[in-house]
Short mmCIF file of C-alpha atoms in Angstrom, two decimals:
data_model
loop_
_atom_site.label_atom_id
_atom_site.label_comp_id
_atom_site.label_asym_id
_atom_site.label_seq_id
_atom_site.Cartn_x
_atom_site.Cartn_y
_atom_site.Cartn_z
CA UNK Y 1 50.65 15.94 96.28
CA UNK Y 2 52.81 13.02 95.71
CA UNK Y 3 49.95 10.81 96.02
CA UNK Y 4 48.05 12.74 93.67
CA UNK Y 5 51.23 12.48 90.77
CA UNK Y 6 51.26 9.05 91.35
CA UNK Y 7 47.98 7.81 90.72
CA UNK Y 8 48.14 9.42 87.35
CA UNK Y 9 48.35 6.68 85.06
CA UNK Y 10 50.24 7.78 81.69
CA UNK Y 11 49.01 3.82 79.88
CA UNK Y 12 45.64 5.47 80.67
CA UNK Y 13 45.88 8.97 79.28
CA UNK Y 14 47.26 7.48 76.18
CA UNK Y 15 44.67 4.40 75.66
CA UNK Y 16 41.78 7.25 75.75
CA UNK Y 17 43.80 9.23 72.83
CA UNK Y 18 41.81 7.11 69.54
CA UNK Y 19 38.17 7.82 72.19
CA UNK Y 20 39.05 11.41 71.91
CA UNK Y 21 40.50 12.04 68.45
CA UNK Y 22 37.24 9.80 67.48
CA UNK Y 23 35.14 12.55 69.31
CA UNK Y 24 36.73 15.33 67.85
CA UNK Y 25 36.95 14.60 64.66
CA UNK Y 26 32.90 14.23 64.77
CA UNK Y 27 32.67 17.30 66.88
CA UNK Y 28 35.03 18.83 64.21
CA UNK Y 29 32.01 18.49 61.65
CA UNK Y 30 29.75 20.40 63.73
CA UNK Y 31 31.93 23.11 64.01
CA UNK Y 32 32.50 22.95 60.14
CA UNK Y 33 28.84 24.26 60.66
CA UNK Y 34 29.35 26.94 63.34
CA UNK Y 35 32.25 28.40 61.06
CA UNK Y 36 29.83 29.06 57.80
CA UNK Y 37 27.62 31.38 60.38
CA UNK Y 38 30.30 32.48 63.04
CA UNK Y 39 32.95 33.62 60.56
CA UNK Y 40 31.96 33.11 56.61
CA UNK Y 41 27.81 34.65 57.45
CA UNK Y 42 29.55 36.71 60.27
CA UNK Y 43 25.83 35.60 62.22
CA UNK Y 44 26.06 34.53 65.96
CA UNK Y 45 23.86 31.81 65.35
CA UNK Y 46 22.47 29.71 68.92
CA UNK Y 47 20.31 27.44 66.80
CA UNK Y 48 22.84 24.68 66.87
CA UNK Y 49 22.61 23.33 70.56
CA UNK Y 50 18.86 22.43 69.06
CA UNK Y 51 19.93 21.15 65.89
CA UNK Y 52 22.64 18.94 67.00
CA UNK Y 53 20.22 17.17 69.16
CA UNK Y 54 17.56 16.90 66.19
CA UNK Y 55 20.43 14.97 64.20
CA UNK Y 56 20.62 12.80 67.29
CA UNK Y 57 17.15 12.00 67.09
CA UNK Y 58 16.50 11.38 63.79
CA UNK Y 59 18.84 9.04 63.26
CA UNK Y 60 18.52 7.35 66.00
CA UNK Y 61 14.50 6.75 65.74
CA UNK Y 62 14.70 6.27 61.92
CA UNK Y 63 17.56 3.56 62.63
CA UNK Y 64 15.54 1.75 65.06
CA UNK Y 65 12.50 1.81 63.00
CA UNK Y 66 14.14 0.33 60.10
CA UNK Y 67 16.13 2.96 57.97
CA UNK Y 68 19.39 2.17 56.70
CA UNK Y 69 21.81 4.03 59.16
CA UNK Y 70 22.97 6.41 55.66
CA UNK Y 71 19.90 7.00 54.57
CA UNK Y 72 18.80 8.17 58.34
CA UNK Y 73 21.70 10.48 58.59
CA UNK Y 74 20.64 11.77 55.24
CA UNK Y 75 17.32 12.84 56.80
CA UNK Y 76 19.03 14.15 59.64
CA UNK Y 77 20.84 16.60 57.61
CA UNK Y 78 17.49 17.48 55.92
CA UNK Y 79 16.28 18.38 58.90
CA UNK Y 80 19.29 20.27 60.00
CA UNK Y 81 18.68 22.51 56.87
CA UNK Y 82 14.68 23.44 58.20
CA UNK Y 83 15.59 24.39 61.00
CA UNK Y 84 18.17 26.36 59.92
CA UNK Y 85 15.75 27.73 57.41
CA UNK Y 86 13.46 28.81 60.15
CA UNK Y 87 16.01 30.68 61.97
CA UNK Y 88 16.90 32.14 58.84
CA UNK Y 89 12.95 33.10 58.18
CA UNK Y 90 12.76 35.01 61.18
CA UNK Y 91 15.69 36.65 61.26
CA UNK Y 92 15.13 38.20 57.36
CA UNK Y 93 11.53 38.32 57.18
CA UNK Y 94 10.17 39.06 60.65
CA UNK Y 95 13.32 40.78 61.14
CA UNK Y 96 14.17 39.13 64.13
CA UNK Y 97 17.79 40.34 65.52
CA UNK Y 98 20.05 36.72 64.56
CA UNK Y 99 20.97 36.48 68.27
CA UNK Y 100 17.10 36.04 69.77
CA UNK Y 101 16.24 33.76 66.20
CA UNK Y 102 18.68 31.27 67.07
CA UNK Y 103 17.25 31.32 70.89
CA UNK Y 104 13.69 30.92 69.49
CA UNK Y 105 14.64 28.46 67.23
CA UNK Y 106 17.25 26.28 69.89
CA UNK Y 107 13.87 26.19 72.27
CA UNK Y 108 11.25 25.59 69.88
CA UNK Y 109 13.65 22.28 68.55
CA UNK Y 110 13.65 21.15 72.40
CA UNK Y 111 10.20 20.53 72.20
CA UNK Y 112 10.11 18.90 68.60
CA UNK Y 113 13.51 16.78 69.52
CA UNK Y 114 11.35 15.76 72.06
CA UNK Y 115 8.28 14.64 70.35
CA UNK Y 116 10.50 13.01 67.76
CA UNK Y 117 11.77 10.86 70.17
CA UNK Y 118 8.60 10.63 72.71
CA UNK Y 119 11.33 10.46 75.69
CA UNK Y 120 13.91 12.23 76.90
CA UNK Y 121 16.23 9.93 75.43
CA UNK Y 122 16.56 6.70 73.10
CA UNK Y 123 18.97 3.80 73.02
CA UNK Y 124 21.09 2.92 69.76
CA UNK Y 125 22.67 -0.50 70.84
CA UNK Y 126 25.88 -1.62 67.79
CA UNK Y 127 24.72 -4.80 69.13
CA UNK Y 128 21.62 -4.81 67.37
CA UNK Y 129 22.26 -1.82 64.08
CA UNK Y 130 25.27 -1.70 61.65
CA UNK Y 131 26.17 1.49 63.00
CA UNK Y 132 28.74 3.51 60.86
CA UNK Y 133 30.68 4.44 63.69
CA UNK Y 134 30.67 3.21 67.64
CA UNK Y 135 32.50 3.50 70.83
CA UNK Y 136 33.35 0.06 70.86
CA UNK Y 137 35.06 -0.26 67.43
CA UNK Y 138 37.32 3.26 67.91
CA UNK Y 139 39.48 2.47 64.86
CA UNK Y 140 36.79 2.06 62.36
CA UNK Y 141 35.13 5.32 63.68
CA UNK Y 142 38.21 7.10 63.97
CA UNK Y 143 38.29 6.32 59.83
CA UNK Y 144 34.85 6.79 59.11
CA UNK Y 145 34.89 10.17 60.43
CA UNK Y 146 38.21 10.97 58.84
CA UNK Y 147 36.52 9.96 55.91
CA UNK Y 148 33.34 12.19 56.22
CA UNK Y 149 35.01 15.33 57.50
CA UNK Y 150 37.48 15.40 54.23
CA UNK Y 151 34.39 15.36 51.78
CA UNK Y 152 32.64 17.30 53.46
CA UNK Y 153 35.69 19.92 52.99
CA UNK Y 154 36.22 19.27 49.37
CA UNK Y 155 32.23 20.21 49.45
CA UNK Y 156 32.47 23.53 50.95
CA UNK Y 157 35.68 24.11 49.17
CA UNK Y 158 34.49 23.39 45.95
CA UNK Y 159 30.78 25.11 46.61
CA UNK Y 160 32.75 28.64 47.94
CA UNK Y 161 34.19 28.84 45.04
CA UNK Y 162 31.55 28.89 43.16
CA UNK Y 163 29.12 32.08 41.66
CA UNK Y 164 26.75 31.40 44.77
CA UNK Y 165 29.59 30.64 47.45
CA UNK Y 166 31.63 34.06 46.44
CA UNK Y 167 28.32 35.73 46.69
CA UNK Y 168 27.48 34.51 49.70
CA UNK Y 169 31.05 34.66 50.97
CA UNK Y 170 30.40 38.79 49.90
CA UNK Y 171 27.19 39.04 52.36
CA UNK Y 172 29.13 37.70 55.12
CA UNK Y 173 31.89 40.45 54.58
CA UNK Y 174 29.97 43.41 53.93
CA UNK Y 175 25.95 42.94 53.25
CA UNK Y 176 25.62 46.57 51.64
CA UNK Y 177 28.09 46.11 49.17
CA UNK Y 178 26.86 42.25 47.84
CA UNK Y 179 23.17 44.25 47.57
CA UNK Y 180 24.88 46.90 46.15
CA UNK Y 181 26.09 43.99 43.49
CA UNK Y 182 22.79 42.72 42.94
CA UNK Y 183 22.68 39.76 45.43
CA UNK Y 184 19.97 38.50 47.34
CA UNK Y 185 21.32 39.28 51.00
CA UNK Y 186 18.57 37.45 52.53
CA UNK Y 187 18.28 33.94 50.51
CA UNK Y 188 22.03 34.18 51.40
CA UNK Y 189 21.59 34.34 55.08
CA UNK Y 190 18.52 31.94 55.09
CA UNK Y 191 21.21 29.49 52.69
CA UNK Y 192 24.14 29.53 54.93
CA UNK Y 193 22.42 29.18 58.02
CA UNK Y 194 20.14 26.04 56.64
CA UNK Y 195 23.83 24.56 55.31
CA UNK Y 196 25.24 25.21 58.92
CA UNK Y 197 22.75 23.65 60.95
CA UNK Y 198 22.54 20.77 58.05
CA UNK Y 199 25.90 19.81 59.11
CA UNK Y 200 25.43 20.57 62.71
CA UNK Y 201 22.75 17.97 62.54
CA UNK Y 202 24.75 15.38 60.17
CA UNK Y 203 27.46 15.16 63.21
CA UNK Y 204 24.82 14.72 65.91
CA UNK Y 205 24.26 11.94 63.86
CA UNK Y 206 27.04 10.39 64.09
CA UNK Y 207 27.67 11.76 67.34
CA UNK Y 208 24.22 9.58 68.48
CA UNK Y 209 25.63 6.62 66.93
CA UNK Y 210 29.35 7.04 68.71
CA UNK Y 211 27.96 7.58 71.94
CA UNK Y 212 25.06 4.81 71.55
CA UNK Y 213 22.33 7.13 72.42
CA UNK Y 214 20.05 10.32 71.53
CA UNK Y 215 19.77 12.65 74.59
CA UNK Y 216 17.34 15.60 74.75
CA UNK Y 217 20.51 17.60 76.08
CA UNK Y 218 23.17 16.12 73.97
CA UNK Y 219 23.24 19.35 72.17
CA UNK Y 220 23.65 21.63 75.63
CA UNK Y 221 27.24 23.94 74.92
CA UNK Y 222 27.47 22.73 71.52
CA UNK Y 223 27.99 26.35 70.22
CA UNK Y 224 31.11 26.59 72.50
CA UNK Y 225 32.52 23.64 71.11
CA UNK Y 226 32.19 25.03 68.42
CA UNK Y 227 33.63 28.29 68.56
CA UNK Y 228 36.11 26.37 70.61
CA UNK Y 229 37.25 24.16 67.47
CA UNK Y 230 37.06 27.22 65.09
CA UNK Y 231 39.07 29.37 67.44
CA UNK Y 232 41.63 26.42 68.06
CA UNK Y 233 42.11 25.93 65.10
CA UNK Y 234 43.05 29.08 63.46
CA UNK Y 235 45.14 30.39 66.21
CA UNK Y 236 47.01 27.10 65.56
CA UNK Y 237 46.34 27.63 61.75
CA UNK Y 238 47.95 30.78 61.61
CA UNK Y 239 50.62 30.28 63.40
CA UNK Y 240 51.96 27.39 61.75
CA UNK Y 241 50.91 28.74 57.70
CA UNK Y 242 50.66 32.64 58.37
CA UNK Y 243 49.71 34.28 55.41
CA UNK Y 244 49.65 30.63 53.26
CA UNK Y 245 46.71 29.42 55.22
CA UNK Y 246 44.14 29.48 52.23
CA UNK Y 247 40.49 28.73 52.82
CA UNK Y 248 40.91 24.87 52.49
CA UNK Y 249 43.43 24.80 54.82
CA UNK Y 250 40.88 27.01 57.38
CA UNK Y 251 38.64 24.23 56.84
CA UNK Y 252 40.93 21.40 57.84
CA UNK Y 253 41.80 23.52 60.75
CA UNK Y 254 38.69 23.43 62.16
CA UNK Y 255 38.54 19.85 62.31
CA UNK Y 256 42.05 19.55 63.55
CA UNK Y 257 40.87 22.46 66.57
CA UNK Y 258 38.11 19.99 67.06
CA UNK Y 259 40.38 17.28 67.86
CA UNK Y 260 42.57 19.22 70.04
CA UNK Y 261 40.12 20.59 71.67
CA UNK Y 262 38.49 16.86 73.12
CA UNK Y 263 42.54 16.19 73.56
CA UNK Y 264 42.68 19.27 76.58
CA UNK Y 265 39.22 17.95 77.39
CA UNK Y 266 40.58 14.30 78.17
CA UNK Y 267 44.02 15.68 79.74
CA UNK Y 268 41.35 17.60 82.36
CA UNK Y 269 39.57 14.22 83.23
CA UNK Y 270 43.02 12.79 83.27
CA UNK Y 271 43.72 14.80 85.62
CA UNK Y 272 40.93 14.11 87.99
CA UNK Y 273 39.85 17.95 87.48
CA UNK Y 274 36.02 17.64 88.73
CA UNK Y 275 33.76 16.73 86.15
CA UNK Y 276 31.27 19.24 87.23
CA UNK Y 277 33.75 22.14 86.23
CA UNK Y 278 33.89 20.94 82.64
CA UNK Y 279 31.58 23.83 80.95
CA UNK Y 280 33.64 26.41 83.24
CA UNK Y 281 37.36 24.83 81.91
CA UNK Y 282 35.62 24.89 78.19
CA UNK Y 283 34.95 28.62 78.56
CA UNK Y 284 38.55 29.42 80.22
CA UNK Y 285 40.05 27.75 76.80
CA UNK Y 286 37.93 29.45 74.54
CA UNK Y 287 38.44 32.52 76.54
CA UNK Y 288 42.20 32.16 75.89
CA UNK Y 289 42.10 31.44 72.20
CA UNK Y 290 40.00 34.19 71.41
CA UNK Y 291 42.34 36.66 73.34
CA UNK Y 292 45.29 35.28 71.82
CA UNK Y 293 44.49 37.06 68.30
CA UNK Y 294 44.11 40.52 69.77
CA UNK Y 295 46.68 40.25 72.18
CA UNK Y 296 48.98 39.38 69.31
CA UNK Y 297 47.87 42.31 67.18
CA UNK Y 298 47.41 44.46 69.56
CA UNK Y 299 51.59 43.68 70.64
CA UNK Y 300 52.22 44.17 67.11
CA UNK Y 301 51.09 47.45 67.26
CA UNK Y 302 52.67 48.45 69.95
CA UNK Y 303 55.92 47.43 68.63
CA UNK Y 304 55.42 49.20 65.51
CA UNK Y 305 54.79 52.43 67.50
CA UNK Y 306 57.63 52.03 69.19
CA UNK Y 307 60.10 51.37 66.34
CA UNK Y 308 58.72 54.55 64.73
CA UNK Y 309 58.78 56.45 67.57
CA UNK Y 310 62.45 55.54 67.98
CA UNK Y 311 63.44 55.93 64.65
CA UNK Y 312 61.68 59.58 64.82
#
């Protein structure tokens, strides 16, 4: 045990820090993504471990065929938004249950990511492109990200609070009512999911870029990072702003759960924890997070209960 303290190097676990705040602050973006379905469309939406990947490989073979790396991640998003569009399709208009869409949509994109690319992966060398953001230059992409994540927010903040974001804010909450209101419940879903998996496929951009490669499975558990940054980050949100936390600040949460989140994950390989028990620590943390809210309530209650039962 001793031996196993002491070749813990803390100079280590500190010079990855800027590697994994870089990481999560991209991975934060994605899960600005998973929270328009998971908690604004209230859809459990698996189309994201496909369309993460898709952003990957766009940009990645329109970079090395020329495209300006912008430009590239701009088509990435655009694809982000079909397939989201095609989950969306079957889902409202084949009346698919959301659950199995996202599946058929997640396995049909492993076969198109894969065409796209022609291999199972593709190299993106800094070397050679003027990447926006890389593993070698963790400052600049630590920035860069920074700077994407925070308009993306003001986006989505502004955009919810429009006509069209409180309506589709309205389906998410109760569907009956907003077609009870007039609102088109279905070009709502088929919106919010295209805008998810947009930005789910924007960060696999960048994520490609980072990590200097596209990878037919880079998008494998992306949905649990996901929920894991969304859950992170308002258990932490809460906690800290209570009833202030406003939607904006929900957003910035996200990203901030993001970053904590690739913080545990680099405190576990710190740690020597095996590398092949990653997935099985991610679902123990997101297992914990998402207890933590009914456990609280649920506590709550139970004191109540008992302060009016004494006071009877």
């Amino acid at each position: 045990m001793t031996a196993y303290f002491a070749s813990l190097s803390v100079p280590t676990l500190i010079g990855a820090l800027p590697g994994n705040i870089a990481q999560g602050v991209i991975w934060g973006i994605m899960a600005l993504g998973v929270y328009l379905t998971f908690r604004v469309l209230n859809f459990a939406d698996l189309t994201v471990d496909g369309s993460f990947a898709t952003g990957g490989a766009v940009t990645v073979m329109l970079v090395i065929n020329g495209w300006s790396v912008p430009t590239a991640l701009l088509v990435a998003f655009a694809a982000g938004l079909v397939a989201g569009f095609v989950t969306g399709f079957l889902h409202t208009v084949l009346g698919i249950p959301d659950i199995l869409a996202g599946i058929l949509s997640q396995i049909a994109l492993y076969s198109i990511n894969l065409n796209i690319m022609g291999m199972a992966n593709q190299a993106l060398s800094v070397d050679k492109y003027n990447l926006l953001v890389s593993l070698r230059e963790v400052q600049k992409s630590i920035l860069v990200s920074v700077i994407f994540a925070f308009v993306i927010i003001c986006i989505l903040y502004w955009y919810f609070g429009t006509e069209q974001g409180c309506a589709l804010r309205a389906t998410g909450c109760n569907p009956n009512m907003a077609k009870a209101q007039g609102i088109n419940v279905d070009f709502m879903k088929i919106l919010a999911l295209a805008l998810s998996n947009g930005l789910v496929a924007l960060a696999g951009g960048l994520i490609a870029q980072y990590q200097g490669f596209a990878d037919i499975n880079m998008g494998r558990g992306a949905i649990v990072i996901g929920l894991a940054a969304v859950i992170i980050g308002e258990v932490l949100g809460e906690a800290l702003l209570a009833k202030h936390l406003n939607f904006m600040g929900r957003l910035i949460f996200v990203v901030i759960g993001g970053i904590i989140y690739y913080i545990v994950v680099g405190i576990v390989l710190w740690l020597k924890m095996p590398t092949n028990d990653l997935k099985l620590f991610t679902a123990i943390i997101v297992a914990i997070f998402l207890a933590v809210p009914y456990l609280r309530a649920k506590s709550r209650n139970s004191f109540a209960k008992a302060a009016k039962k004494g006071a009877e």
